[in-house]
XYZ file of C-alpha atoms in Angstrom:
680
model
C 0.000 0.000 0.000
C 2.784 2.405 0.855
C 4.523 1.612 -2.393
C 1.343 2.214 -4.358
C 0.725 5.484 -2.557
C 4.190 6.748 -3.297
C 3.755 5.920 -6.932
C 0.519 7.792 -7.157
C 1.851 10.913 -5.506
C 4.868 11.035 -7.829
C 2.723 11.364 -10.907
C 2.053 14.859 -12.098
C -1.516 16.021 -11.628
C -3.546 15.841 -14.761
C -4.653 19.283 -15.862
C -8.326 19.803 -16.494
C -9.740 22.562 -18.623
C -10.648 25.578 -16.474
C -14.318 25.984 -15.843
C -15.888 29.336 -16.357
C -17.130 30.489 -12.946
C -19.158 33.456 -11.869
C -18.497 35.637 -8.781
C -19.620 34.750 -5.261
C -23.381 34.125 -5.207
C -23.867 36.712 -7.947
C -24.410 34.866 -11.225
C -24.812 38.136 -13.101
C -21.400 39.419 -12.085
C -18.260 37.711 -13.525
C -15.467 36.869 -11.097
C -12.602 39.352 -11.137
C -9.209 38.013 -12.259
C -6.726 37.457 -9.488
C -3.771 39.695 -8.948
C -0.756 37.911 -10.442
C 1.520 39.513 -7.835
C -0.479 38.270 -4.872
C 1.406 36.074 -2.404
C -0.351 32.724 -2.162
C -1.799 31.570 1.147
C 0.246 28.485 1.855
C -2.015 27.198 4.591
C -4.990 27.149 2.291
C -3.270 25.890 -0.816
C -1.470 23.040 0.974
C -4.572 21.823 2.777
C -7.034 19.211 1.592
C -10.735 19.928 1.556
C -13.148 17.409 2.882
C -14.203 16.176 -0.520
C -12.698 14.832 -3.658
C -10.470 17.726 -4.733
C -7.109 18.981 -3.426
C -6.806 22.729 -3.544
C -3.008 22.559 -3.503
C -3.040 20.933 -6.945
C -5.328 23.492 -8.497
C -3.905 26.329 -10.551
C -4.275 29.761 -9.019
C -6.396 30.944 -11.874
C -8.924 28.143 -11.498
C -9.618 28.186 -7.778
C -13.007 26.591 -7.185
C -15.895 28.843 -6.326
C -17.011 28.974 -2.697
C -20.347 27.461 -1.844
C -23.208 29.929 -1.620
C -23.844 31.699 1.745
C -20.491 30.591 3.127
C -17.620 32.934 3.945
C -14.136 32.095 2.773
C -11.705 30.967 5.454
C -8.803 32.675 3.691
C -7.045 35.377 5.741
C -9.686 34.976 8.469
C -8.904 33.919 12.011
C -10.962 31.107 13.391
C -13.646 32.248 15.767
C -13.115 29.441 18.250
C -9.943 27.825 19.494
C -9.682 24.458 21.133
C -10.743 25.883 24.477
C -13.709 27.718 23.047
C -11.935 31.112 23.388
C -12.286 34.145 21.211
C -9.241 35.262 19.224
C -10.409 38.403 17.526
C -13.538 37.180 15.792
C -17.125 37.465 16.927
C -17.843 35.948 20.328
C -19.742 32.721 20.220
C -22.865 33.490 22.195
C -23.203 29.926 23.326
C -19.553 29.525 24.376
C -20.254 30.097 28.151
C -23.418 28.132 28.342
C -26.511 28.972 30.399
C -26.081 30.761 33.775
C -26.540 28.591 36.778
C -29.174 29.422 39.337
C -26.429 30.161 41.904
C -24.838 32.804 39.659
C -28.196 34.380 38.915
C -29.003 34.541 42.605
C -25.607 36.124 43.448
C -25.962 38.717 40.691
C -29.428 39.672 41.910
C -28.262 39.957 45.520
C -25.344 42.199 44.457
C -27.702 44.414 42.463
C -29.920 44.830 45.510
C -26.909 45.518 47.785
C -25.522 48.151 45.413
C -28.902 49.823 45.043
C -29.277 50.008 48.807
C -25.715 51.279 49.237
C -25.913 53.964 46.549
C -29.415 55.233 47.423
C -29.712 54.854 51.202
C -32.272 57.702 51.235
C -34.824 55.259 49.840
C -35.179 53.996 53.414
C -36.967 57.263 54.224
C -40.700 56.816 54.678
C -42.314 58.712 51.795
C -45.642 58.643 53.624
C -44.214 60.943 56.298
C -46.360 64.103 56.164
C -44.078 66.394 58.200
C -42.477 69.489 56.666
C -39.441 71.543 57.526
C -38.428 74.936 56.203
C -34.988 76.420 55.643
C -34.534 80.183 55.267
C -31.104 81.743 54.649
C -30.927 85.339 55.901
C -27.270 85.807 54.949
C -24.376 83.979 53.310
C -25.980 83.266 49.921
C -25.116 85.526 47.034
C -22.249 86.847 49.153
C -19.136 85.765 51.028
C -19.766 86.045 54.774
C -22.733 87.153 56.858
C -23.865 83.556 57.355
C -27.206 83.124 59.075
C -30.117 80.742 58.480
C -33.327 79.504 60.108
C -34.406 75.852 60.234
C -37.945 75.284 61.483
C -40.813 72.829 61.652
C -44.365 73.384 62.884
C -43.283 73.864 66.517
C -39.566 74.655 66.729
C -37.119 76.996 65.005
C -33.347 77.253 65.446
C -30.972 79.927 64.183
C -27.827 78.506 62.564
C -24.993 81.055 63.050
C -25.325 84.846 63.280
C -22.466 86.237 61.219
C -21.318 89.616 59.948
C -19.906 90.632 56.583
C -17.706 93.446 55.316
C -18.874 96.575 53.447
C -17.839 97.465 49.929
C -16.099 100.673 48.932
C -19.403 102.519 48.417
C -20.438 102.214 52.095
C -18.560 105.163 53.496
C -17.910 105.118 57.227
C -19.365 101.613 57.606
C -17.178 99.014 59.342
C -19.320 95.872 59.321
C -22.692 94.648 58.064
C -25.113 92.513 60.086
C -28.196 90.699 58.755
C -31.687 92.135 59.006
C -33.455 90.445 61.945
C -37.010 91.300 60.867
C -38.026 87.704 60.133
C -36.824 86.586 63.563
C -39.290 88.947 65.208
C -42.159 87.302 63.311
C -41.284 83.788 64.575
C -39.657 84.659 67.910
C -42.074 82.450 69.864
C -40.922 79.387 67.891
C -37.182 80.051 68.212
C -35.662 77.726 70.806
C -31.926 78.313 70.308
C -29.029 79.769 68.364
C -26.731 77.016 67.076
C -23.109 78.068 66.397
C -20.922 75.982 64.062
C -17.574 77.771 64.606
C -16.022 81.017 65.807
C -15.254 82.895 62.605
C -16.539 86.460 62.488
C -18.752 85.696 59.508
C -20.566 83.175 61.752
C -20.602 84.875 65.182
C -19.850 88.573 64.551
C -23.483 89.717 64.630
C -24.537 87.856 67.812
C -24.215 90.937 70.093
C -26.382 93.002 67.743
C -29.065 90.293 67.737
C -28.990 90.127 71.552
C -29.756 93.821 71.716
C -33.091 92.971 70.079
C -33.820 89.325 70.933
C -32.254 86.837 73.343
C -32.213 83.038 72.956
C -30.139 80.164 74.378
C -26.853 79.729 72.481
C -25.244 76.328 71.844
C -21.632 76.050 70.710
C -18.151 74.743 71.443
C -16.145 76.302 74.315
C -13.952 78.282 71.907
C -16.880 79.742 69.970
C -18.764 80.764 73.106
C -15.601 82.172 74.708
C -15.153 84.465 71.693
C -18.814 85.488 71.837
C -18.403 86.217 75.559
C -15.551 88.562 74.735
C -17.820 90.415 72.309
C -20.552 90.609 74.933
C -18.128 92.350 77.273
C -17.380 94.980 74.611
C -21.097 95.549 74.061
C -21.935 95.615 77.796
C -23.880 92.356 77.566
C -21.833 90.418 80.099
C -24.940 89.253 81.966
C -26.137 87.420 78.870
C -23.543 84.649 79.250
C -26.286 82.897 81.231
C -27.733 81.878 77.850
C -24.588 79.863 76.971
C -24.704 76.066 76.555
C -21.309 74.416 75.997
C -21.654 71.369 73.752
C -19.721 68.102 73.469
C -19.175 66.676 70.012
C -20.991 63.465 69.083
C -23.533 64.118 71.815
C -27.153 64.640 70.745
C -29.009 67.640 72.221
C -32.789 67.963 72.321
C -33.772 71.462 71.210
C -37.532 71.659 71.028
C -38.683 68.995 68.560
C -35.213 68.818 66.966
C -32.223 66.671 67.909
C -28.859 68.294 67.119
C -25.390 66.746 67.061
C -22.105 68.608 66.490
C -19.516 66.756 64.341
C -15.868 67.825 64.219
C -14.692 69.452 60.958
C -11.275 70.703 59.874
C -11.244 74.356 58.837
C -9.039 77.426 59.257
C -10.091 77.789 62.882
C -10.021 75.422 65.851
C -13.155 73.559 66.936
C -15.171 73.967 63.723
C -18.199 71.673 63.500
C -20.833 70.381 61.131
C -24.373 69.607 62.252
C -26.600 66.535 62.149
C -30.178 67.639 62.788
C -32.855 65.006 63.237
C -36.294 66.380 62.418
C -39.752 64.853 62.202
C -39.414 64.831 58.410
C -35.955 63.252 58.333
C -32.262 63.858 58.976
C -30.580 67.076 57.806
C -26.773 67.341 57.598
C -25.024 70.728 57.468
C -21.259 70.787 56.821
C -20.878 74.497 57.687
C -17.423 75.765 56.576
C -15.003 72.877 56.129
C -12.174 71.222 54.310
C -10.925 67.656 54.712
C -7.426 67.898 56.178
C -5.886 64.494 56.836
C -2.856 66.007 58.605
C -4.270 68.845 60.730
C -2.006 70.619 63.200
C -3.887 69.308 66.246
C -4.290 65.797 64.788
C -8.092 65.990 64.910
C -9.396 65.049 61.463
C -12.865 65.593 60.027
C -15.357 63.196 61.597
C -16.105 61.389 58.352
C -17.325 58.366 60.314
C -20.391 60.276 61.529
C -21.197 61.497 58.026
C -21.002 57.907 56.796
C -23.097 56.750 59.760
C -25.925 59.143 58.992
C -25.562 58.576 55.265
C -26.070 54.846 55.764
C -29.290 55.523 57.684
C -30.675 57.759 54.951
C -30.278 61.564 54.815
C -33.183 63.681 53.627
C -31.143 66.785 52.744
C -27.504 67.911 52.789
C -26.412 71.560 53.124
C -22.767 71.996 52.124
C -20.131 74.760 51.911
C -19.723 76.051 48.324
C -16.975 78.680 48.760
C -14.270 76.830 46.796
C -16.550 74.923 44.417
C -14.610 76.149 41.368
C -11.314 74.726 42.672
C -10.476 71.277 41.273
C -8.718 68.619 43.324
C -8.102 68.934 47.056
C -7.337 71.901 49.289
C -3.845 71.541 50.733
C -3.279 70.690 54.368
C -2.538 73.446 56.860
C 0.680 71.555 57.646
C 2.293 72.663 54.350
C 2.310 76.281 55.572
C 4.590 75.296 58.457
C 7.182 73.989 55.987
C 7.056 77.305 54.141
C 7.555 79.122 57.434
C 10.699 77.027 58.011
C 12.145 78.336 54.750
C 11.136 81.957 55.376
C 12.483 82.007 58.934
C 15.818 80.629 57.714
C 16.031 83.355 55.035
C 15.161 86.192 57.433
C 18.113 88.260 58.660
C 16.316 90.605 61.053
C 12.897 90.731 62.626
C 10.075 88.587 61.264
C 6.650 90.243 61.178
C 3.897 87.746 60.356
C 0.328 88.798 59.610
C -2.684 86.537 59.070
C -6.334 86.284 60.090
C -6.566 86.645 63.851
C -8.898 83.630 64.058
C -6.512 81.275 62.235
C -5.063 79.879 65.437
C -3.279 76.942 63.804
C -1.471 79.288 61.407
C -0.430 81.560 64.259
C 0.599 78.562 66.365
C 2.861 77.244 63.596
C 4.574 80.625 63.259
C 5.077 80.908 67.005
C 6.520 77.367 67.188
C 9.087 78.324 64.531
C 9.875 81.491 66.446
C 10.478 79.596 69.680
C 12.631 77.009 67.874
C 14.750 79.846 66.418
C 15.161 81.482 69.840
C 12.915 84.447 68.997
C 10.695 86.273 71.474
C 7.047 86.549 70.403
C 5.258 89.879 70.381
C 1.527 89.806 69.626
C 0.066 93.096 68.355
C -3.529 93.883 67.473
C -6.600 93.773 69.678
C -8.344 90.842 67.972
C -5.079 88.891 67.661
C -4.233 89.379 71.333
C -7.745 88.406 72.407
C -7.942 85.255 70.264
C -4.500 83.963 71.260
C -5.273 84.567 74.930
C -8.522 82.575 74.630
C -6.814 79.757 72.714
C -4.053 79.532 75.327
C -6.500 79.554 78.227
C -8.474 76.720 76.635
C -5.321 74.696 75.995
C -5.296 74.915 72.195
C -1.958 76.794 72.111
C 0.765 75.385 74.322
C 3.530 78.003 74.497
C 4.927 79.161 77.822
C 4.635 82.749 79.029
C 8.413 83.189 79.033
C 8.461 83.278 75.215
C 6.159 86.325 74.977
C 7.068 89.999 75.229
C 5.049 93.227 75.024
C 5.281 95.686 72.145
C 7.254 98.242 74.174
C 9.920 95.583 74.881
C 10.727 94.803 71.235
C 13.577 97.310 70.956
C 15.376 95.684 73.917
C 16.164 92.604 71.835
C 18.318 92.048 68.788
C 16.321 92.064 65.541
C 17.168 88.410 64.867
C 15.583 87.499 68.201
C 12.103 88.936 67.571
C 8.934 87.571 65.964
C 5.965 89.949 65.684
C 2.544 88.385 65.092
C 0.050 91.039 64.044
C -3.264 91.882 62.425
C -3.803 93.699 59.138
C -3.399 91.043 56.437
C -6.417 92.514 54.608
C -4.964 96.028 54.429
C -7.323 97.510 57.015
C -6.328 101.132 57.561
C -6.528 101.011 61.356
C -4.883 97.599 61.724
C -1.405 97.343 63.226
C 0.407 96.333 60.022
C -0.995 99.296 58.060
C 0.079 101.684 60.810
C 3.569 100.145 60.741
C 3.709 100.588 56.950
C 2.880 104.300 57.276
C 5.282 104.772 60.223
C 2.391 105.573 62.555
C 2.757 102.667 64.976
C 3.837 103.668 68.440
C 6.327 100.865 69.090
C 7.267 99.177 65.779
C 9.253 101.168 63.222
C 10.019 99.165 60.091
C 13.639 98.581 59.049
C 15.163 97.413 55.729
C 16.285 94.206 57.467
C 12.715 93.285 58.458
C 10.862 90.450 56.741
C 7.084 90.843 56.527
C 5.135 87.628 55.894
C 1.511 88.060 54.782
C 0.035 84.596 55.220
C -3.421 85.232 53.766
C -5.208 85.878 50.500
C -7.339 88.936 49.920
C -11.021 88.477 50.718
C -13.132 89.361 47.628
C -13.556 93.127 47.719
C -10.341 93.726 49.696
C -7.943 93.374 46.753
C -7.415 97.138 46.491
C -6.651 97.508 50.200
C -4.159 94.644 50.144
C -2.438 96.066 47.053
C -2.170 99.469 48.723
C -0.644 97.840 51.818
C 1.903 96.003 49.672
C 2.958 99.258 48.010
C 3.471 100.936 51.384
C 5.551 98.032 52.704
C 7.762 97.942 49.622
C 8.287 101.708 49.863
C 9.341 101.207 53.482
C 12.171 99.009 52.173
C 11.268 95.751 53.938
C 11.329 92.279 52.400
C 7.739 91.228 51.725
C 6.773 87.562 51.428
C 3.321 87.177 49.972
C 2.368 85.210 46.863
C 5.936 84.765 45.686
C 6.239 81.643 47.883
C 4.123 78.547 47.327
C 2.054 77.361 50.279
C 2.464 80.595 52.228
C -1.310 80.375 52.608
C -3.846 77.587 52.116
C -7.607 77.873 52.084
C -9.871 76.610 54.829
C -12.602 75.574 52.394
C -13.155 72.321 50.521
C -12.288 71.961 46.846
C -14.260 69.774 44.434
C -12.848 66.383 45.422
C -13.580 67.041 49.108
C -17.086 68.164 48.235
C -17.504 64.922 46.277
C -16.314 62.866 49.233
C -18.970 64.351 51.511
C -21.633 63.886 48.844
C -20.669 60.232 48.372
C -20.522 59.520 52.097
C -23.939 61.037 52.685
C -25.752 60.139 49.412
C -28.632 62.530 50.264
C -31.997 62.634 48.572
C -32.026 66.453 48.388
C -29.104 68.867 48.184
C -28.904 72.586 48.989
C -25.519 74.242 48.309
C -24.877 77.089 50.779
C -22.214 79.655 51.735
C -21.074 81.477 48.626
C -22.007 83.670 45.723
C -24.485 82.391 43.143
C -21.784 81.130 40.774
C -20.293 79.097 43.644
C -23.520 77.339 44.547
C -24.336 76.720 40.863
C -20.966 75.003 40.379
C -21.448 72.960 43.553
C -24.831 71.826 42.214
C -23.130 70.449 39.084
C -20.665 68.568 41.276
C -23.582 67.055 43.184
C -25.234 65.898 39.950
C -21.987 64.188 38.932
C -22.113 62.382 42.293
C -25.545 60.914 41.673
C -27.908 63.521 43.128
C -30.948 63.967 40.910
C -30.891 67.425 39.329
C -34.570 67.869 40.235
C -33.622 67.383 43.906
C -31.303 70.412 43.979
C -32.358 74.022 44.517
C -30.239 77.157 44.156
C -31.180 79.711 46.803
C -30.666 83.389 47.500
C -30.959 85.219 50.810
C -34.607 85.371 51.854
C -35.746 82.333 49.854
C -37.752 80.017 52.099
C -37.452 76.390 51.013
C -39.857 73.669 52.115
C -38.506 70.141 52.439
C -40.592 66.996 52.748
C -39.853 63.347 52.016
C -41.412 63.813 48.570
C -40.339 67.239 47.343
C -38.098 70.276 47.715
C -39.489 73.651 46.668
C -39.339 77.389 47.306
C -42.536 78.526 49.021
C -41.997 82.248 49.693
C -39.502 85.068 50.169
C -38.959 86.804 53.506
C -37.494 90.220 54.175
C -33.697 90.377 54.233
C -31.096 93.077 54.091
C -28.160 94.533 55.983
C -27.729 96.906 58.869
C -24.706 99.195 58.754
C -22.504 99.311 61.850
C -19.890 101.843 62.942
C -17.312 99.953 65.011
C -16.162 103.119 66.746
C -19.310 103.164 68.858
C -20.871 99.766 67.975
C -24.012 101.522 66.796
C -26.107 101.205 63.670
C -25.874 103.761 60.876
C -29.245 104.255 59.215
C -29.545 103.331 55.555
C -30.487 106.851 54.441
C -27.294 108.195 56.028
C -25.197 105.698 54.072
C -27.121 106.589 50.903
C -26.469 110.287 51.472
C -22.768 109.578 51.927
C -22.776 107.684 48.669
C -24.505 110.527 46.865
C -22.032 113.000 48.341
C -19.163 110.861 47.086
C -20.612 110.418 43.608
C -22.587 113.612 42.892
C -21.642 116.180 45.506
C -23.799 118.712 47.361
C -25.358 122.111 46.623
C -26.103 124.448 49.555
C -28.380 127.489 49.117
C -29.391 130.074 51.738
C -31.711 132.998 50.987
C -34.254 135.428 52.475
C -37.563 136.058 50.711
C -39.874 138.969 51.321
C -43.373 137.591 51.903
C -45.201 140.539 50.455
C -43.067 141.211 47.346
C -42.008 137.550 46.816
C -38.507 138.692 45.977
C -35.096 137.683 47.294
C -33.707 140.089 49.817
C -30.035 140.911 49.449
C -28.448 138.010 47.551
C -28.693 134.222 47.802
C -25.631 132.440 49.219
C -24.766 129.484 46.964
C -21.898 127.025 47.297
C -21.254 123.529 46.067
C -18.849 120.649 46.718
C -18.081 117.707 44.453
C -20.246 118.920 41.556
C -18.330 121.597 39.629
C -14.789 123.018 39.778
C -14.285 126.240 41.753
C -13.681 128.368 38.652
C -17.206 127.603 37.388
C -18.950 128.511 40.664
C -19.737 132.114 39.610
C -21.531 131.056 36.424
C -23.338 128.244 38.218
C -24.500 130.624 40.984
C -25.884 132.993 38.381
C -27.905 130.152 36.833
C -29.369 129.188 40.204
C -30.272 132.821 40.982
C -32.195 133.068 37.686
C -34.052 129.824 38.491
C -35.024 131.145 41.932
C -36.199 134.446 40.449
C -38.302 132.671 37.809
C -39.778 130.381 40.448
C -40.825 133.318 42.642
C -42.450 135.114 39.722
C -44.603 132.086 38.952
C -45.140 130.705 42.441
C -48.713 129.770 43.343
C -50.223 130.809 46.681
C -50.361 127.200 47.924
C -46.622 126.843 47.177
C -45.832 129.832 49.349
C -47.559 128.718 52.519
C -44.461 128.198 54.668
C -40.674 128.184 54.481
C -40.641 124.369 54.449
C -42.950 124.197 51.440
C -40.879 126.786 49.582
C -37.705 124.812 50.320
C -39.165 121.602 48.853
C -40.461 123.387 45.742
C -37.088 125.073 45.198
C -35.261 121.775 45.666
C -37.406 120.204 42.942
C -36.855 122.902 40.296
C -33.124 123.196 41.021
C -32.705 119.403 40.839
C -34.383 119.337 37.417
C -31.988 122.004 36.156
C -28.875 120.223 37.454
C -29.968 116.829 36.128
C -30.680 118.370 32.707
C -27.422 120.340 32.477
C -24.948 118.271 34.535
C -26.415 114.765 34.380
C -25.763 114.484 38.126
C -27.951 113.947 41.189
C -26.363 115.962 44.019
C -27.810 116.492 47.485
C -29.538 119.898 47.404
C -30.093 121.719 50.705
C -31.964 125.020 50.313
C -32.478 127.023 53.491
C -35.275 129.615 53.127
C -36.241 132.421 55.520
C -39.564 134.156 54.866
C -39.377 137.730 56.104
């Protein structure tokens, strides 16, 4: 057999005449001729088909036609290997086989577990008929002035009572406090003031509220100690009887509400968020925060409590929006200390460090570096001195008395042995650093060898003041360290990734971004949507918007009266709005003063009217302007009606009207016009 087989294979294959074939399954289309330069597929041409013919013995030109509805195997990878795998072709749908009942059961259980984990708020009873209302009276549409009301049918609490800063148009105004009108309408429901932390934009207006209304105050020891200091300044020392010092993670019954304080990291010690259990459901409020994993005091944000409440189902989350445009994470406060190490090593003479007086951790880091370098510490500035004294008394700053000196003792020490910690990082005119820059400070006279560290960024609206301060310091010849060093300042507010972490820990049903201008809360809302919060469950608020929250919906129901009261810090008294408006008009349009005597019987001006103006026209034009006003007065008196001439007051008002029309028409200005008329 082998011999016969060998004989057969040695014979040349007998050539058959080529059959005329048509193209693949298309009998009306002739097959295209093959490319003579094409490299033959050896695997195909050396293989034997399961039939009578051997393709390897066929001429290239006469390759047999493929059967209809069957793809050629040439240059195609097989769809299945020996193990049933897929090597680049289409997956064989039947390769895995049917799913077992065990796999199906496990998949279903995992789907249920993930649904429960990602939407814990679905545990909330939607048949709950209770309602709560949230009303921001400050802190939305602005930076600072934070104050809000949370209330149900029986109980209301005030969350923070903060102040804000005036803009450049509010002449003679030092601070702004919220309008308390709405509080008077619900004063019988209000059970407490709840303080989250001791920044001025959260506690600065408490004394002004207590002059109108008094309620129990709950807060941490540091926050209440700082409020007590304010009460002493405002002669409200007896009102410390309203203080209630809280312990974190302890739940306090306030009316029908249950409130828990949760530790947060921020740019001040003892900052807290709030967990408020209401009849309608649980509300979480972050207040101001960032998530610092390496805080100076080692006390990190209490993320465990946020996760705890999130797992139980949170009806609504209120969260800080200040840094919602900042991607990534806010840096740890600890990085500033490393920058201080570098700056202290570079300093040849005195180091003068200025920051926010409430940023105790920042101040503490600077003082630690000063002590390590053998420098004596001099604290200057009323708010700085007060805050450091409170922090030391409460045990938050552990530096011995021997390291501190008074301002009048600075000149007794070598420049390299002195660290001055002072106020004025925002360029305030009356602050210690500004007075040093203008050589008006009683004890500190700047020297070219001094290094001034400004460890703060300008608050929105204060950029001009800070720039002016910088110019004065540079003119004084000192070395200024501000933005030229990385990490000389870090924010106390959460960036986007920290906001996302809170959102994911809590997984709330409803979300209300708070604390910031409108663009900040709008950006925070987009972050919340990316973290799974339904866009329909988010509301963007402004001051005065009252929002109703139930287990089924979130909606704005009405608007309450809001506004600002203007305060003069020199006497801690309110400046009425019309006074501030007059100051603004004086600054923008000037004033026109007119004094004249009018004869009652002849209705003519006696002698000559006295006319002067400030801020409206240059001095050289006063004569022509006075002549115009005299002509207007004369014309008015010629045409005056008897009812317009009844009294001096009526004449004054009528004159003011006609003179204003003339000035608006000719000068396009709206000055304050003060005519003084004597009828003789």
